[in-house]
Coordinates of C-alpha atoms in Angstrom, one line a residue:
Chain A
M905 CA 171.1 41.9 37.9
I906 CA 168.6 41.3 34.2
E907 CA 166.4 43.8 33.5
I908 CA 163.2 42.4 31.2
L909 CA 160.9 44.4 29.6
L910 CA 156.9 43.1 29.6
F911 CA 155.0 44.0 26.7
A912 CA 151.1 43.5 25.8
Q913 CA 149.1 40.7 28.0
L914 CA 153.2 40.3 29.9
Q915 CA 152.8 43.5 31.0
E916 CA 149.3 43.8 31.3
E917 CA 149.9 40.9 33.9
A918 CA 152.7 41.6 35.7
G919 CA 150.7 45.7 35.7
T920 CA 154.8 47.0 35.1
D921 CA 156.8 47.4 31.5
N922 CA 159.9 45.2 33.0
I923 CA 161.0 43.6 35.9
T924 CA 164.5 42.4 37.6
M925 CA 165.8 39.4 38.3
D926 CA 169.1 38.1 40.3
L927 CA 170.7 36.6 37.3
S928 CA 174.0 36.6 35.5
N929 CA 175.1 34.4 32.4
V930 CA 172.7 32.3 32.5
T931 CA 171.4 30.5 29.2
V932 CA 168.1 31.7 27.1
K933 CA 166.2 28.4 29.0
K934 CA 167.2 29.0 32.2
L935 CA 165.8 32.4 32.1
K936 CA 162.3 31.5 31.1
E937 CA 162.4 28.9 33.5
Q938 CA 163.2 31.1 36.2
L939 CA 160.4 33.7 35.1
Q940 CA 157.5 30.8 34.6
N941 CA 158.2 29.4 38.7
T942 CA 158.5 33.6 39.9
Y943 CA 155.7 35.1 38.0
G944 CA 153.5 32.6 36.4
F945 CA 153.5 34.1 33.2
Q946 CA 150.6 32.6 31.4
Q947 CA 152.6 32.5 27.6
I948 CA 156.3 32.3 28.6
K949 CA 156.3 29.1 26.7
E950 CA 154.8 30.4 23.7
S951 CA 157.2 33.5 23.8
M952 CA 160.4 34.0 22.5
I953 CA 163.4 35.9 23.9
A954 CA 165.4 39.1 22.5
V955 CA 168.8 39.8 24.3
N956 CA 169.9 42.9 22.5
E957 CA 166.9 43.5 19.7
S958 CA 167.3 40.1 18.1
Y959 CA 165.6 36.3 19.1
A960 CA 168.0 34.9 20.9
L961 CA 167.6 30.9 21.2
D962 CA 167.7 28.5 24.2
D963 CA 171.1 28.2 24.7
D964 CA 172.2 31.3 24.6
I965 CA 173.8 33.1 27.1
I966 CA 172.1 36.3 28.6
K967 CA 175.3 39.0 30.5
A968 CA 175.1 41.2 33.2
G969 CA 173.8 44.6 31.8
D970 CA 171.8 42.4 27.7
T971 CA 169.2 44.3 26.9
V972 CA 166.4 41.2 27.8
A973 CA 163.2 41.4 26.4
I974 CA 159.8 38.7 26.4
I975 CA 158.2 38.6 22.7
P976 CA 155.0 36.8 22.9
P977 CA 153.4 36.1 19.9
V978 CA 153.5 39.5 17.4
S979 CA 150.6 40.3 15.8
G980 CA 151.2 43.7 13.4
G981 CA 150.2 44.3 10.6
Chain B
M875 CA 167.1 64.6 3.7
E876 CA 167.6 62.1 5.4
Q877 CA 164.4 59.5 5.3
K878 CA 163.6 56.8 7.6
L879 CA 162.9 53.5 5.4
F880 CA 161.3 51.1 8.1
E881 CA 159.7 52.9 10.9
I882 CA 157.8 53.4 14.0
V883 CA 155.4 55.8 14.4
E884 CA 152.6 57.1 16.0
E885 CA 150.8 59.8 14.3
P886 CA 148.4 59.3 11.1
I887 CA 150.8 57.6 8.2
A888 CA 151.1 59.9 4.9
I889 CA 150.9 57.3 2.2
E890 CA 152.3 59.0 -0.9
L891 CA 155.1 59.8 1.5
I892 CA 155.8 56.1 1.9
I893 CA 155.8 56.0 -2.1
K894 CA 158.1 58.4 -2.2
K895 CA 160.6 57.4 -0.3
V896 CA 161.2 53.8 -3.3
E897 CA 160.1 55.6 -6.4
D898 CA 163.7 54.7 -8.9
R899 CA 164.0 56.1 -12.2
N900 CA 164.6 52.0 -13.3
A901 CA 161.3 51.2 -11.4
G902 CA 158.0 50.4 -13.2
A903 CA 156.2 48.9 -10.9
I904 CA 155.3 49.8 -7.0
T905 CA 153.1 48.2 -5.2
T906 CA 151.8 48.8 -2.1
F907 CA 150.0 47.5 1.0
I908 CA 148.2 48.7 3.3
G909 CA 146.6 47.6 6.5
T910 CA 143.1 49.2 7.5
V911 CA 141.5 49.1 10.9
R912 CA 138.3 46.2 9.7
E913 CA 135.2 46.7 12.3
L914 CA 134.2 43.1 11.6
T915 CA 136.6 39.9 12.8
A916 CA 134.6 37.1 12.4
E917 CA 131.4 37.7 14.2
K918 CA 132.8 40.0 16.6
R919 CA 132.1 44.4 16.1
T920 CA 135.6 46.0 16.6
I921 CA 135.3 49.7 18.1
Y922 CA 139.0 50.6 18.0
L923 CA 142.8 49.0 18.3
E924 CA 145.8 49.8 20.1
Y925 CA 148.6 48.6 19.2
Q926 CA 152.1 48.8 20.8
A927 CA 155.7 48.1 19.6
Y928 CA 159.3 47.3 20.6
K929 CA 160.4 50.3 18.6
P930 CA 163.7 49.2 18.1
M931 CA 163.5 46.0 17.6
A932 CA 160.5 46.2 15.6
E933 CA 162.1 49.2 13.2
K934 CA 165.3 46.8 13.4
M935 CA 162.9 44.0 12.3
L936 CA 161.4 45.4 9.7
A937 CA 165.1 46.6 7.8
K938 CA 166.3 42.6 8.3
I939 CA 162.8 42.8 6.1
G940 CA 163.8 45.3 4.2
E941 CA 167.6 43.2 3.3
E942 CA 166.1 39.4 3.2
I943 CA 163.5 41.0 0.0
I944 CA 167.0 43.0 -1.5
Q945 CA 168.4 39.6 -1.6
K946 CA 165.8 37.6 -2.7
W947 CA 164.9 40.4 -5.7
E948 CA 167.1 42.1 -7.4
G949 CA 167.1 45.8 -8.0
T950 CA 164.0 45.8 -5.5
K951 CA 163.5 49.4 -3.0
V952 CA 161.3 48.6 -0.6
A953 CA 159.9 51.1 2.3
I954 CA 157.6 50.3 6.0
T955 CA 156.1 52.5 8.0
H956 CA 153.4 51.1 10.8
R957 CA 152.0 53.2 13.4
I958 CA 151.3 52.3 16.8
G959 CA 148.8 53.9 19.8
S960 CA 144.9 54.4 19.5
L961 CA 143.4 53.5 16.2
D962 CA 139.7 53.5 15.0
I963 CA 138.3 51.8 12.4
L964 CA 139.7 52.6 8.4
E965 CA 143.2 54.0 10.0
V966 CA 146.0 53.2 8.2
A967 CA 148.7 50.5 10.6
V968 CA 151.2 50.1 7.9
V969 CA 152.0 50.8 4.9
I970 CA 154.6 48.8 3.2
A971 CA 156.0 49.9 -0.4
V972 CA 157.9 47.8 -3.1
S973 CA 159.8 49.8 -6.4
S974 CA 161.2 47.2 -8.9
P975 CA 162.0 46.9 -12.3
H976 CA 159.6 44.2 -13.2
R977 CA 155.8 43.9 -11.6
K978 CA 155.6 40.2 -10.4
A979 CA 158.7 41.2 -8.4
A980 CA 156.9 44.0 -6.8
Y981 CA 153.8 41.7 -5.8
Q982 CA 155.9 38.6 -4.0
A983 CA 158.4 40.7 -2.6
N984 CA 155.2 42.8 -1.5
E985 CA 153.6 40.6 0.2
Y986 CA 156.5 38.8 1.8
A987 CA 157.2 41.6 3.5
I988 CA 153.7 41.9 5.1
E989 CA 153.9 37.9 6.5
R990 CA 156.6 38.5 7.5
I991 CA 155.9 41.4 9.8
K992 CA 153.3 39.2 11.0
Q993 CA 155.4 36.3 12.2
I994 CA 158.9 38.6 13.2
V995 CA 157.8 42.0 14.2
P996 CA 157.1 43.0 17.5
I997 CA 153.7 45.1 17.2
W998 CA 151.4 43.6 19.6
K999 CA 147.3 44.7 18.8
K1000 CA 144.5 45.0 21.1
E1001 CA 140.8 44.5 20.0
Q1002 CA 138.3 46.3 21.8
W1003 CA 135.2 44.9 21.0
D1004 CA 132.1 45.9 22.1
D1005 CA 131.7 43.6 24.9
G1006 CA 135.3 43.3 25.9
E1007 CA 138.7 43.4 24.7
A1008 CA 142.1 41.2 24.4
W1009 CA 145.8 41.3 23.1
I1010 CA 145.9 38.9 19.5
G1011 CA 148.3 36.6 20.0
D1012 CA 150.0 34.3 17.2
Q1013 CA 146.9 35.4 14.4
L1014 CA 148.3 33.9 11.6
E1015 CA 146.6 30.7 13.1
N1016 CA 149.6 28.7 12.8
V1017 CA 152.4 27.0 15.2
R1018 CA 154.5 30.2 17.5
Y1019 CA 156.8 31.6 15.0
P1020 CA 156.4 29.1 11.7
N1021 CA 159.5 28.2 9.6
A1022 CA 161.6 31.4 12.1
K1023 CA 164.2 29.7 13.2
P1024 CA 167.7 29.4 11.0
D1025 CA 166.1 33.7 10.3
I1026 CA 166.4 34.3 14.2
K1027 CA 169.8 31.7 13.9
D1028 CA 170.7 34.2 11.4
E1029 CA 169.9 37.0 14.1
T1030 CA 171.8 36.5 16.8
N1031 CA 175.2 35.1 14.8
D1032 CA 175.3 39.3 13.7
Chain C
M649 CA 130.1 63.9 -4.2
E650 CA 129.7 61.2 -7.6
Q651 CA 133.2 59.2 -8.1
K652 CA 134.0 57.3 -11.4
L653 CA 135.5 54.3 -9.9
F654 CA 137.2 53.6 -13.5
E655 CA 138.8 56.0 -15.3
I656 CA 140.9 58.0 -18.1
V657 CA 142.3 60.7 -17.1
E658 CA 144.8 63.8 -18.6
E659 CA 146.0 65.3 -15.4
P660 CA 148.9 63.5 -13.0
I661 CA 146.9 61.0 -10.2
A662 CA 146.2 61.6 -7.0
I663 CA 147.0 58.1 -5.6
E664 CA 145.6 59.0 -2.4
L665 CA 142.2 59.5 -4.1
I666 CA 142.1 56.4 -5.8
I667 CA 142.8 54.4 -2.4
K668 CA 139.4 56.6 -0.5
K669 CA 137.5 55.0 -3.3
V670 CA 138.1 51.0 -2.1
E671 CA 137.9 52.7 1.8
D672 CA 135.5 49.8 3.0
R673 CA 135.0 49.4 6.9
N674 CA 135.0 45.7 6.1
A675 CA 137.9 45.8 4.2
G676 CA 141.7 45.0 5.9
A677 CA 143.6 45.4 3.2
I678 CA 144.5 47.6 0.1
T679 CA 146.6 47.2 -2.7
T680 CA 147.7 49.4 -4.7
F681 CA 150.0 49.2 -7.9
I682 CA 151.6 52.0 -9.3
G683 CA 152.5 51.9 -12.7
T684 CA 156.2 54.7 -13.0
V685 CA 156.9 55.3 -16.5
R686 CA 161.4 54.0 -16.4
E687 CA 164.4 54.9 -18.2
L688 CA 165.8 52.1 -18.9
T689 CA 164.6 48.8 -21.0
A690 CA 166.4 46.1 -21.8
E691 CA 169.1 49.1 -23.3
K692 CA 167.3 51.1 -25.3
R693 CA 166.4 55.0 -22.5
T694 CA 163.4 56.0 -22.2
I695 CA 162.8 60.0 -22.9
Y696 CA 159.1 59.8 -22.1
L697 CA 156.3 58.7 -22.7
E698 CA 153.2 58.5 -24.5
Y699 CA 149.9 57.3 -24.2
Q700 CA 146.3 57.8 -26.3
A701 CA 143.5 56.0 -25.5
Y702 CA 140.5 55.2 -27.0
K703 CA 138.2 57.4 -24.2
P704 CA 134.9 55.4 -23.9
M705 CA 135.7 51.9 -25.0
A706 CA 139.2 52.3 -22.1
E707 CA 136.6 53.0 -19.6
K708 CA 134.2 50.5 -20.0
M709 CA 136.8 47.5 -20.3
L710 CA 138.6 48.9 -17.1
A711 CA 134.7 48.6 -15.2
K712 CA 134.5 45.7 -17.6
I713 CA 138.1 44.3 -15.6
G714 CA 136.0 45.6 -12.1
E715 CA 133.3 43.3 -12.6
E716 CA 135.6 40.0 -13.2
I717 CA 137.3 40.9 -10.0
I718 CA 133.8 41.6 -7.7
Q719 CA 132.9 38.1 -9.5
K720 CA 136.1 36.1 -9.0
W721 CA 137.4 37.6 -5.4
E722 CA 134.2 38.5 -3.1
G723 CA 134.1 41.4 -1.5
T724 CA 136.9 43.7 -2.5
K725 CA 136.4 46.9 -4.3
V726 CA 138.4 48.2 -7.1
A727 CA 139.1 52.0 -8.7
I728 CA 141.2 52.0 -11.6
T729 CA 142.6 55.4 -13.2
H730 CA 145.1 55.8 -16.1
R731 CA 146.8 58.7 -17.5
I732 CA 147.4 59.2 -21.0
G733 CA 148.7 61.8 -22.9
S734 CA 152.6 62.6 -22.7
L735 CA 154.8 61.3 -19.9
D736 CA 158.2 62.0 -18.2
I737 CA 160.2 59.8 -16.6
L738 CA 158.9 58.7 -13.3
E739 CA 155.8 60.3 -13.5
V740 CA 152.7 57.7 -12.9
A741 CA 150.9 55.7 -15.7
V742 CA 148.3 54.1 -14.2
V743 CA 147.4 53.8 -10.4
I744 CA 145.5 49.9 -9.4
A745 CA 143.4 50.4 -6.0
V746 CA 141.7 47.1 -4.5
S747 CA 140.5 47.1 -0.6
S748 CA 139.7 42.9 0.4
P749 CA 138.5 41.9 3.6
H750 CA 142.0 39.5 3.4
R751 CA 145.1 40.3 2.0
K752 CA 145.6 37.1 0.0
A753 CA 142.5 38.5 -2.3
A754 CA 143.6 42.1 -2.8
Y755 CA 146.9 41.2 -3.9
Q756 CA 145.3 38.6 -6.7
A757 CA 143.2 40.6 -7.7
N758 CA 144.9 43.6 -8.1
E759 CA 147.4 41.3 -10.0
Y760 CA 144.9 40.1 -12.5
A761 CA 143.3 43.8 -13.5
I762 CA 147.7 45.5 -14.6
E763 CA 147.3 41.8 -16.4
R764 CA 144.1 42.4 -17.7
I765 CA 144.7 46.0 -18.3
K766 CA 147.4 45.3 -21.1
Q767 CA 145.0 42.8 -22.6
I768 CA 141.7 43.8 -22.7
V769 CA 142.9 48.0 -22.4
P770 CA 142.8 50.1 -25.9
I771 CA 145.3 52.2 -24.4
W772 CA 148.7 52.8 -26.4
K773 CA 151.8 53.8 -25.1
K774 CA 155.3 55.3 -27.4
E775 CA 157.5 55.1 -26.7
Q776 CA 160.4 57.9 -27.0
W777 CA 163.7 57.0 -26.9
D778 CA 167.3 59.0 -27.7
D779 CA 167.1 57.7 -30.7
G780 CA 164.0 57.5 -32.1
E781 CA 159.9 56.5 -30.8
A782 CA 157.7 53.6 -32.1
W783 CA 154.2 52.4 -30.5
I784 CA 154.4 49.6 -28.7
G785 CA 152.2 47.1 -28.9
D786 CA 152.0 43.0 -27.7
Q787 CA 154.0 44.1 -24.9
L788 CA 153.2 40.9 -23.2
E789 CA 155.5 39.2 -25.4
N790 CA 152.2 36.8 -26.4
V791 CA 150.5 36.2 -29.3
R792 CA 147.3 38.5 -29.6
Y793 CA 145.0 38.3 -27.1
P794 CA 146.0 35.3 -25.7
N795 CA 142.9 34.1 -23.6
A796 CA 140.7 37.1 -24.2
K797 CA 138.5 35.2 -26.8
P798 CA 135.9 33.6 -24.2
D799 CA 135.7 37.2 -23.1
I800 CA 135.4 39.0 -26.4
K801 CA 132.0 36.6 -27.1
D802 CA 130.7 37.7 -23.7
E803 CA 131.1 40.9 -24.4
T804 CA 129.1 41.2 -27.7
N805 CA 126.4 39.5 -26.4
D806 CA 126.2 41.9 -23.7
Chain D
M89 CA 128.8 53.9 -44.7
I90 CA 131.2 52.8 -41.5
E91 CA 133.0 55.5 -40.3
I92 CA 136.4 52.9 -38.9
L93 CA 138.2 55.6 -35.4
L94 CA 142.0 54.5 -35.9
F95 CA 144.8 54.9 -33.2
A96 CA 148.3 54.4 -32.6
Q97 CA 150.6 53.8 -35.4
L98 CA 147.6 52.9 -38.4
Q99 CA 146.6 56.7 -37.3
E100 CA 150.1 57.6 -37.6
E101 CA 149.9 55.4 -41.2
A102 CA 147.1 57.0 -42.0
G103 CA 147.6 61.1 -41.3
T104 CA 144.0 60.9 -40.1
D105 CA 142.2 59.1 -37.2
N106 CA 139.3 58.1 -39.0
I107 CA 138.1 56.7 -42.6
T108 CA 135.6 55.9 -43.8
M109 CA 134.4 53.4 -45.9
D110 CA 131.4 52.9 -48.5
L111 CA 129.4 49.5 -46.8
S112 CA 127.1 48.3 -44.8
N113 CA 125.7 45.3 -43.2
V114 CA 129.4 43.0 -44.3
T115 CA 130.5 40.7 -40.6
V116 CA 134.3 42.3 -38.9
K117 CA 136.0 39.2 -40.8
K118 CA 134.6 41.1 -44.7
L119 CA 135.2 44.8 -43.0
K120 CA 139.4 43.1 -42.9
E121 CA 140.2 42.1 -45.6
Q122 CA 138.6 45.4 -48.1
L123 CA 140.7 47.2 -45.1
Q124 CA 144.0 45.1 -46.4
N125 CA 142.8 45.9 -49.7
T126 CA 141.7 49.2 -49.8
Y127 CA 144.8 51.2 -46.9
G128 CA 146.9 48.0 -46.5
F129 CA 147.4 49.2 -42.9
Q130 CA 150.8 47.0 -41.5
Q131 CA 148.5 46.1 -38.4
I132 CA 145.3 44.9 -40.0
K133 CA 146.0 41.0 -39.2
E134 CA 147.3 40.9 -35.3
S135 CA 144.3 43.9 -34.6
M136 CA 141.2 43.7 -33.2
I137 CA 138.0 44.9 -34.4
A138 CA 135.9 47.5 -32.1
V139 CA 131.5 47.9 -32.9
N140 CA 130.1 50.1 -30.5
E141 CA 132.9 49.8 -27.9
S142 CA 133.1 46.8 -27.8
Y143 CA 135.7 43.5 -28.8
A144 CA 133.3 42.0 -31.8
L145 CA 134.3 38.2 -33.3
D146 CA 134.4 37.5 -37.4
D147 CA 131.2 36.4 -38.3
D148 CA 129.8 39.7 -36.5
I149 CA 127.8 42.3 -38.4
I150 CA 128.6 45.9 -39.0
K151 CA 125.2 47.3 -40.1
A152 CA 125.1 51.3 -40.8
G153 CA 125.2 53.1 -38.0
D154 CA 127.8 51.3 -35.5
T155 CA 131.2 52.8 -34.9
V156 CA 133.7 51.2 -35.9
A157 CA 137.2 50.9 -34.4
I158 CA 140.4 49.3 -35.2
I159 CA 142.1 47.8 -32.2
P160 CA 146.1 47.4 -33.0
P161 CA 147.3 45.7 -30.1
V162 CA 147.3 47.1 -26.5
S163 CA 150.3 48.6 -24.2
G164 CA 148.3 50.6 -22.0
G165 CA 150.0 50.0 -17.8

């Protein structure tokens, strides 16, 4: 089970600030595909995935208990 | 007197307190960048802005920017505070303060900080216009996370 | 509420008041430069500084720098206050605030202002070291008044 | 009669913040020569002359009643 934090546009689309997916030991790339297939978020392709508050690359592995977040294009400042 | 140099806050930012954080007997120059809410962007009229952050990660990324600066410009000190929540026109969204023995570095490092904030810090802005609203993304008008890949890789290796 | 945008003062400078002078509903960026008294320059230890100004001309030259900036960077607002008299380490000698719709201009115009101050504003600094004192001149380490001739000519034609 | 304001190093050398010279309708260049000859200020060559609070060029004429100042290299900021 992986809990995934949502922000901004994605949070509004989903109507919640977090979702849970029944996965573990998947790559970031795989997770993005699953999110795309299951939720159809508009911004998945242009988003980054953060694992434990750091940006992750496509090949990084997500383990159970990791804190995962979808980071759509940022606009602070 | 514990001070957080890199902070996400929900209350108005006291600019002079951020400046105080970087004061240094051997710094002759302090630069600040103050980002305020602007009414007109292109032809659209903003009523107010709403900022949201992934707070723990945002503070971590601000601190990372601070470390990058200290590596690049020797002798600098950096403090950054970003406000989130609902902000009216003229209100201060972000304050970046950099002190340095030499002014050139204080300007360069400060500008570097705001550019990096717009690349890697998980904060999002929702514009409330007089005719609608929208979350703003990719305001750099570039491809996603430009030039950020190497840093992201560093990050995962921490 | 009459405000002087370009001012020579003898009392400590309230930084936030200078920033207030350039606030603008259509400015998204305000940069400030804060020049502070530094303890160590090269290997010399400063005890305190004394600034002297030819006050009416200094305010006029600060205003001239403001005009130059508004010509060069459209939509900017500028305020500059320079303090004179005796200043201790860490005290603020000069505050330059520039607001602009766009941040790039706010940085560039601000840096331009401090460079011009060091060229044309009749203010002099006397260093009090632990082993002596001296009026400092030509701190740009350049030939006298570099590139300033054309502006000086403009000036006499006003 | 021209009154000339002195600042910084020059003021300390002269021991006063203004001097008066018995001249009128002279060029800036001529005034600088006179100042050099009469007072031997170290910094005259590297100084500018301000007339009525503006920088003047060598050929500009100084008239009676003008406010004149010697501006040694500045060091504000």
